[in-house]
C-alpha cells in the first residue's frame, strides 16, 4: 500500500513539474507574436470592406500576429485617437489608412518618439511627413486616373469623336483623400488638354452609392445633356447610373453616356459586362500580404522598399468576360 502511495505521489509531482514548465512556453509563444494596431478609415465601400478583410485574414495568430482593429467611421479625429491608444498600449507596429492627406504630423511624431514603426496603407499622407512613417503600401491613384483618360482618348479616337464637344460630369470621392486628389488631377489635366471637353458639373459623392445618387439627381435637374460621367469609385458609378436611368438616360459607351469608374469590384465589373460602365480601372484592396511581407522583412532586419505601389489593370465593356469576373477575389 505504501509503495502504491509513493508511486501516486511521484506521478503527481511529475505532472506538476510538467505543468509548471508548460506555462513559460505558452507565454513565450504569446511574446513572440507581433502586435499590430490597425486604424481603418471606415466601411464606406465594397472596396474598403475587402481591404479590411485582407488585413484581418493575413495578420492572424497563425501568421504570428495579434491584430488590434479600430474602425474610425470616416472621422479623422477617431483615427488620431486610435493611434494614440495604440501608442499607449505599446503595440509593435501601427498600420493606418488615412482618411485625408493632412493633419497627421503631431500624432506621427508621438509614434516616432515611442519608437513604433508606422505603415501607411492605401491612401497617402502629405510629403512633409515623409520621415514620420516607415513604409507606404497602396495604389498610384494619379496613374489610375491617367489610365482612364488614355483609354477614353483611344476609344474616342476609334469612334471618330476625339475632337467633338463633350460634356463631362465629375463625381469626386472624399475630398482631400489621395484617391480623390490623384483621380481628380488626371481628369482636370485632360480637360485642360482638350479644349472641346467641358466640365459641366463637379460634385462630391464621398465614395458612396447613396451620396452619388443624390448629387447626380441634382445635376440632372440642371441638365441632361451629358456625354461622360467620371465617377471616382464603383459605389458612386452605381448611384449615378441609377439616377441617370431614372431620368431616362441610357448608359452605354456606343450610343449613350460613357461611364468611367474605379475599383473593379465584382459588382462594378458586372455593370461593365452589362455595358453600363464603359471602363473600370482596378484599385486593388488585397493589401494584407504586402503588409505581412514588409513587417517580416523589418523583423528580420532585411532591406525593404519604403514606397510600395500595387500593380493594377483595367477592364472595359468591350473585352470583359464573365470568366474574368469569376476569377476575382472581391
Ligand atoms: O482609397 C481607396 C478608395 O477608397 C477606393 O477607390 C474607394 O472605393 C474607397 O472607399
Short mmCIF file of C-alpha atoms and ligand atoms in Angstrom, two decimals:
data_model
loop_
_atom_site.label_atom_id
_atom_site.label_comp_id
_atom_site.label_asym_id
_atom_site.label_seq_id
_atom_site.Cartn_x
_atom_site.Cartn_y
_atom_site.Cartn_z
CA UNK A 1 0.00 0.00 0.00
CA UNK A 2 2.81 2.38 0.97
CA UNK A 3 4.54 1.51 -2.31
CA UNK A 4 1.39 2.43 -4.30
CA UNK A 5 1.06 5.73 -2.42
CA UNK A 6 4.68 6.57 -3.23
CA UNK A 7 4.09 5.88 -6.93
CA UNK A 8 0.97 8.13 -6.96
CA UNK A 9 2.85 10.99 -5.22
CA UNK A 10 5.72 10.63 -7.70
CA UNK A 11 3.32 10.79 -10.64
CA UNK A 12 1.63 13.90 -9.21
CA UNK A 13 4.99 15.63 -8.71
CA UNK A 14 5.98 14.84 -12.31
CA UNK A 15 2.63 16.23 -13.59
CA UNK A 16 3.03 19.42 -11.53
CA UNK A 17 6.55 19.91 -12.84
CA UNK A 18 5.32 19.44 -16.41
CA UNK A 19 2.51 21.97 -15.87
CA UNK A 20 4.98 24.49 -14.42
CA UNK A 21 7.23 24.04 -17.47
CA UNK A 22 4.32 24.43 -19.92
CA UNK A 23 3.36 27.90 -18.64
CA UNK A 24 6.50 29.78 -19.68
CA UNK A 25 6.37 28.09 -23.08
CA UNK A 26 2.85 29.45 -23.67
CA UNK A 27 3.98 32.89 -22.52
CA UNK A 28 6.97 32.66 -24.89
CA UNK A 29 4.66 31.89 -27.79
CA UNK A 30 2.48 34.91 -26.94
CA UNK A 31 5.53 37.14 -26.51
CA UNK A 32 6.75 36.24 -29.97
CA UNK A 33 3.53 37.44 -31.61
CA UNK A 34 3.80 40.79 -33.38
CA UNK A 35 1.16 43.26 -32.15
CA UNK A 36 -0.27 45.50 -34.89
CA UNK A 37 -2.72 48.33 -34.20
CA UNK A 38 -4.76 48.97 -37.37
CA UNK A 39 -6.86 52.11 -37.80
CA UNK A 40 -9.19 51.65 -40.78
CA UNK A 41 -10.94 54.73 -42.16
CA UNK A 42 -14.40 53.12 -42.23
CA UNK A 43 -16.60 50.87 -44.33
CA UNK A 44 -17.82 53.29 -46.98
CA UNK A 45 -17.46 50.96 -49.98
CA UNK A 46 -17.18 47.34 -51.04
CA UNK A 47 -13.55 48.08 -51.77
CA UNK A 48 -12.99 49.13 -48.15
CA UNK A 49 -14.70 46.01 -46.79
CA UNK A 50 -12.43 43.85 -48.99
CA UNK A 51 -9.39 45.81 -47.80
CA UNK A 52 -10.26 45.25 -44.12
CA UNK A 53 -10.86 41.57 -44.76
CA UNK A 54 -7.49 41.23 -46.50
CA UNK A 55 -5.68 42.71 -43.46
CA UNK A 56 -7.71 40.65 -40.98
CA UNK A 57 -7.22 37.37 -42.80
CA UNK A 58 -3.47 37.94 -43.21
CA UNK A 59 -2.42 39.35 -39.83
CA UNK A 60 -3.65 36.31 -37.90
CA UNK A 61 -2.25 34.50 -34.91
CA UNK A 62 -1.36 31.61 -37.22
CA UNK A 63 0.84 34.03 -39.19
CA UNK A 64 2.42 35.37 -36.00
CA UNK A 65 0.28 38.43 -35.23
CA UNK A 66 -2.11 39.94 -32.74
CA UNK A 67 -4.27 42.48 -34.61
CA UNK A 68 -5.98 45.33 -32.76
CA UNK A 69 -8.56 46.71 -35.18
CA UNK A 70 -10.29 50.08 -34.99
CA UNK A 71 -12.95 51.39 -37.41
CA UNK A 72 -12.78 55.22 -37.49
CA UNK A 73 -16.21 55.57 -39.13
CA UNK A 74 -14.94 58.22 -41.57
CA UNK A 75 -13.70 60.55 -38.82
CA UNK A 76 -10.07 61.68 -38.79
CA UNK A 77 -10.32 62.51 -35.07
CA UNK A 78 -11.24 58.86 -34.41
CA UNK A 79 -8.15 57.75 -36.32
CA UNK A 80 -5.93 60.10 -34.30
CA UNK A 81 -7.49 58.82 -31.07
CA UNK A 82 -6.97 55.20 -32.11
CA UNK A 83 -3.31 55.82 -32.99
CA UNK A 84 -2.76 57.46 -29.57
CA UNK A 85 -4.34 54.42 -27.90
CA UNK A 86 -2.06 52.10 -29.88
CA UNK A 87 0.94 54.14 -28.67
CA UNK A 88 -0.23 53.83 -25.04
CA UNK A 89 -0.74 50.09 -25.49
CA UNK A 90 2.85 49.80 -26.76
CA UNK A 91 1.98 47.94 -29.97
CA UNK A 92 4.87 46.77 -32.17
CA UNK A 93 3.52 48.41 -35.36
CA UNK A 94 0.89 50.99 -36.27
CA UNK A 95 -0.94 50.45 -39.56
CA UNK A 96 -3.37 53.07 -40.78
CA UNK A 97 -5.33 54.06 -43.83
CA UNK A 98 -5.56 57.87 -43.63
CA UNK A 99 -8.89 59.44 -44.48
CA UNK A 100 -7.21 62.56 -45.88
CA UNK A 101 -3.60 63.55 -46.57
CA UNK A 102 -3.20 66.35 -43.99
CA UNK A 103 -3.34 66.64 -40.20
CA UNK A 104 -1.13 63.74 -39.12
CA UNK A 105 2.13 65.42 -38.10
CA UNK A 106 1.64 65.61 -34.28
CA UNK A 107 0.34 62.08 -33.80
CA UNK A 108 3.03 60.58 -36.02
CA UNK A 109 5.69 62.49 -34.09
CA UNK A 110 4.29 60.84 -30.94
CA UNK A 111 4.60 57.41 -32.58
CA UNK A 112 8.18 58.19 -33.58
CA UNK A 113 9.04 59.29 -30.02
CA UNK A 114 7.63 55.96 -28.81
CA UNK A 115 9.80 54.16 -31.42
CA UNK A 116 6.80 52.49 -33.05
CA UNK A 117 7.15 51.95 -36.81
CA UNK A 118 4.18 53.28 -38.79
CA UNK A 119 2.97 51.71 -42.03
CA UNK A 120 0.69 53.92 -44.14
CA UNK A 121 -1.84 51.88 -46.08
CA UNK A 122 -3.96 52.57 -49.18
CA UNK A 123 -4.05 56.41 -49.10
CA UNK A 124 -1.01 58.59 -48.75
CA UNK A 125 -0.10 61.44 -46.39
CA UNK A 126 1.39 64.85 -47.16
CA UNK A 127 5.01 64.73 -48.26
CA UNK A 128 6.34 66.91 -45.38
CA UNK A 129 5.83 63.97 -43.03
CA UNK A 130 7.97 61.59 -45.09
CA UNK A 131 10.34 60.91 -42.20
CA UNK A 132 7.42 60.07 -39.90
CA UNK A 133 6.48 56.71 -41.38
CA UNK A 134 8.40 53.56 -42.17
CA UNK A 135 6.66 52.35 -45.32
CA UNK A 136 3.73 53.06 -47.65
CA UNK A 137 1.67 50.37 -49.38
CA UNK A 138 -1.12 51.34 -51.76
CA UNK A 139 -2.22 52.47 -55.18
CA UNK A 140 -0.85 55.10 -57.52
CA UNK A 141 -4.13 57.00 -57.84
CA UNK A 142 -2.86 59.55 -60.33
CA UNK A 143 -1.69 56.73 -62.58
CA UNK A 144 -5.14 55.11 -62.28
CA UNK A 145 -6.69 58.39 -63.48
CA UNK A 146 -4.20 58.61 -66.34
CA UNK A 147 -5.03 55.03 -67.37
CA UNK A 148 -8.72 56.00 -67.50
CA UNK A 149 -8.03 59.09 -69.63
CA UNK A 150 -5.74 57.21 -72.07
CA UNK A 151 -8.47 54.60 -72.55
CA UNK A 152 -11.06 57.35 -73.13
CA UNK A 153 -8.86 59.12 -75.69
CA UNK A 154 -8.22 55.86 -77.56
CA UNK A 155 -11.92 54.96 -77.51
CA UNK A 156 -12.97 58.40 -78.80
CA UNK A 157 -10.25 58.23 -81.46
CA UNK A 158 -11.57 54.84 -82.66
CA UNK A 159 -15.13 56.22 -82.74
CA UNK A 160 -14.04 59.34 -84.64
CA UNK A 161 -15.26 61.54 -81.76
CA UNK A 162 -11.97 62.81 -80.29
CA UNK A 163 -12.48 66.42 -81.44
CA UNK A 164 -16.22 66.52 -80.60
CA UNK A 165 -17.65 68.79 -77.92
CA UNK A 166 -18.05 66.53 -74.90
CA UNK A 167 -19.90 67.43 -71.72
CA UNK A 168 -18.43 65.80 -68.62
CA UNK A 169 -19.91 65.27 -65.16
CA UNK A 170 -17.40 64.51 -62.42
CA UNK A 171 -18.41 62.79 -59.15
CA UNK A 172 -15.49 63.04 -56.72
CA UNK A 173 -14.53 60.84 -53.79
CA UNK A 174 -13.89 62.01 -50.21
CA UNK A 175 -12.30 65.44 -50.59
CA UNK A 176 -8.65 65.57 -49.56
CA UNK A 177 -8.10 61.80 -49.79
CA UNK A 178 -5.27 60.63 -52.05
CA UNK A 179 -7.71 58.62 -54.16
CA UNK A 180 -9.72 61.78 -54.87
CA UNK A 181 -6.69 64.02 -55.37
CA UNK A 182 -4.98 61.69 -57.88
CA UNK A 183 -8.05 60.72 -59.91
CA UNK A 184 -9.33 64.33 -59.99
CA UNK A 185 -5.95 65.69 -61.11
CA UNK A 186 -5.81 63.27 -64.05
CA UNK A 187 -9.27 64.33 -65.26
CA UNK A 188 -8.63 68.05 -64.81
CA UNK A 189 -5.32 67.82 -66.68
CA UNK A 190 -7.05 66.07 -69.58
CA UNK A 191 -9.77 68.76 -69.74
CA UNK A 192 -7.04 71.42 -70.00
CA UNK A 193 -5.51 69.44 -72.85
CA UNK A 194 -8.77 69.05 -74.81
CA UNK A 195 -10.41 72.43 -75.45
CA UNK A 196 -13.60 70.75 -76.74
CA UNK A 197 -14.17 68.91 -73.43
CA UNK A 198 -16.32 70.80 -70.95
CA UNK A 199 -16.71 70.08 -67.23
CA UNK A 200 -20.42 70.77 -66.70
CA UNK A 201 -20.61 69.65 -63.05
CA UNK A 202 -18.19 68.58 -60.33
CA UNK A 203 -19.68 67.32 -57.05
CA UNK A 204 -18.51 65.17 -54.13
CA UNK A 205 -20.10 61.71 -53.87
CA UNK A 206 -17.99 60.73 -50.84
CA UNK A 207 -17.21 57.30 -52.34
CA UNK A 208 -20.77 56.12 -51.59
CA UNK A 209 -23.63 54.99 -53.80
CA UNK A 210 -26.24 56.97 -51.82
CA UNK A 211 -24.41 60.32 -52.00
CA UNK A 212 -23.60 59.88 -55.70
CA UNK A 213 -27.25 59.05 -56.44
CA UNK A 214 -28.26 62.23 -54.61
CA UNK A 215 -25.75 64.57 -56.28
CA UNK A 216 -26.32 63.06 -59.74
CA UNK A 217 -30.08 63.58 -59.23
CA UNK A 218 -29.48 67.31 -58.53
CA UNK A 219 -27.17 67.66 -61.53
CA UNK A 220 -29.81 66.06 -63.77
CA UNK A 221 -32.31 68.69 -62.64
CA UNK A 222 -29.97 71.29 -64.21
CA UNK A 223 -29.07 69.37 -67.37
CA UNK A 224 -29.45 66.00 -69.05
CA UNK A 225 -27.08 66.97 -71.87
CA UNK A 226 -24.22 64.76 -70.66
CA UNK A 227 -21.70 62.67 -72.64
CA UNK A 228 -19.34 61.35 -69.97
CA UNK A 229 -19.71 60.65 -66.23
CA UNK A 230 -16.38 60.16 -64.44
CA UNK A 231 -17.02 58.57 -61.03
CA UNK A 232 -14.19 58.03 -58.56
CA UNK A 233 -15.34 54.57 -57.42
CA UNK A 234 -17.82 51.79 -58.19
CA UNK A 235 -20.30 52.78 -55.48
CA UNK A 236 -20.55 56.25 -56.99
CA UNK A 237 -20.90 54.83 -60.52
CA UNK A 238 -23.80 52.61 -59.42
CA UNK A 239 -25.54 55.55 -57.70
CA UNK A 240 -25.02 57.85 -60.71
CA UNK A 241 -26.26 55.18 -63.16
CA UNK A 242 -29.42 54.64 -61.08
CA UNK A 243 -30.14 58.40 -61.12
CA UNK A 244 -29.47 58.67 -64.88
CA UNK A 245 -31.68 55.71 -65.72
CA UNK A 246 -34.49 57.18 -63.63
CA UNK A 247 -34.07 60.37 -65.65
CA UNK A 248 -34.39 58.37 -68.87
CA UNK A 249 -30.73 58.42 -69.92
CA UNK A 250 -29.04 55.30 -71.26
CA UNK A 251 -25.56 54.40 -70.02
CA UNK A 252 -23.73 52.79 -72.90
CA UNK A 253 -20.37 53.76 -74.43
CA UNK A 254 -21.53 53.42 -78.04
CA UNK A 255 -24.77 55.39 -78.03
CA UNK A 256 -25.37 56.73 -74.55
CA UNK A 257 -23.49 58.21 -71.60
CA UNK A 258 -19.91 56.92 -71.23
CA UNK A 259 -19.49 55.98 -67.54
CA UNK A 260 -15.97 55.63 -66.14
CA UNK A 261 -15.35 54.07 -62.75
CA UNK A 262 -12.56 52.89 -60.43
CA UNK A 263 -12.08 49.86 -58.14
CA UNK A 264 -13.24 46.93 -60.34
CA UNK A 265 -15.21 45.20 -57.61
CA UNK A 266 -17.29 42.21 -58.73
CA UNK A 267 -20.46 44.30 -58.81
CA UNK A 268 -18.74 47.11 -60.70
CA UNK A 269 -17.44 44.60 -63.23
CA UNK A 270 -20.89 43.05 -63.57
CA UNK A 271 -22.11 46.52 -64.63
CA UNK A 272 -19.19 46.66 -67.03
CA UNK A 273 -20.19 43.32 -68.55
CA UNK A 274 -23.74 44.66 -68.89
CA UNK A 275 -22.32 47.67 -70.82
CA UNK A 276 -23.43 50.30 -68.27
CA UNK A 277 -19.91 51.06 -67.05
CA UNK A 278 -17.71 51.56 -70.12
CA UNK A 279 -14.39 51.43 -68.26
CA UNK A 280 -13.48 50.21 -64.78
CA UNK A 281 -9.91 50.84 -63.60
CA UNK A 282 -8.74 48.40 -60.96
CA UNK A 283 -7.81 49.61 -57.47
CA UNK A 284 -6.53 46.54 -55.63
CA UNK A 285 -7.67 46.27 -51.96
CA UNK A 286 -5.88 42.97 -51.29
CA UNK A 287 -3.04 44.62 -49.41
CA UNK A 288 -2.69 42.26 -46.41
CA UNK A 289 0.05 40.08 -47.96
CA UNK A 290 2.14 43.19 -48.78
CA UNK A 291 1.86 44.37 -45.16
CA UNK A 292 2.92 40.94 -43.88
CA UNK A 293 5.92 40.88 -46.23
CA UNK A 294 7.16 44.30 -45.14
CA UNK A 295 6.73 43.60 -41.41
CA UNK A 296 8.52 40.25 -41.69
CA UNK A 297 11.40 41.95 -43.51
CA UNK A 298 11.63 44.66 -40.84
CA UNK A 299 11.61 41.97 -38.12
CA UNK A 300 14.45 40.11 -39.83
CA UNK A 301 16.32 43.39 -40.46
CA UNK A 302 16.22 42.66 -44.18
CA UNK A 303 16.13 45.50 -46.71
CA UNK A 304 12.64 46.54 -47.80
CA UNK A 305 11.30 49.19 -50.10
CA UNK A 306 9.67 52.18 -48.48
CA UNK A 307 7.21 53.10 -51.23
CA UNK A 308 5.20 50.13 -52.47
CA UNK A 309 2.74 50.70 -55.31
CA UNK A 310 0.48 47.80 -56.22
CA UNK A 311 0.18 46.78 -59.89
CA UNK A 312 -3.28 47.43 -61.32
CA UNK A 313 -5.10 46.85 -64.59
CA UNK A 314 -8.32 47.94 -66.32
CA UNK A 315 -11.46 46.36 -67.73
CA UNK A 316 -13.70 47.72 -70.47
CA UNK A 317 -17.19 46.75 -71.53
CA UNK A 318 -15.94 45.56 -74.95
CA UNK A 319 -13.47 42.96 -73.73
CA UNK A 320 -14.64 41.85 -70.27
CA UNK A 321 -16.00 38.30 -69.81
CA UNK A 322 -17.90 36.53 -67.03
CA UNK A 323 -14.84 34.27 -66.51
CA UNK A 324 -12.71 37.33 -65.68
CA UNK A 325 -15.26 38.39 -63.05
CA UNK A 326 -15.49 34.89 -61.57
CA UNK A 327 -11.72 34.82 -61.06
CA UNK A 328 -11.82 37.95 -58.89
CA UNK A 329 -11.50 37.73 -55.13
CA UNK A 330 -13.53 40.82 -54.29
O1 LIG B 1 -8.70 54.81 -51.15
C1 LIG B 1 -9.26 53.87 -51.99
C2 LIG B 1 -10.67 54.27 -52.33
O2 LIG B 1 -11.41 54.36 -51.13
C3 LIG B 1 -11.45 53.31 -53.20
O3 LIG B 1 -11.42 53.63 -54.54
C4 LIG B 1 -12.82 53.53 -52.70
O4 LIG B 1 -13.77 52.62 -53.14
C5 LIG B 1 -12.58 53.59 -51.26
O5 LIG B 1 -13.62 53.90 -50.48
#
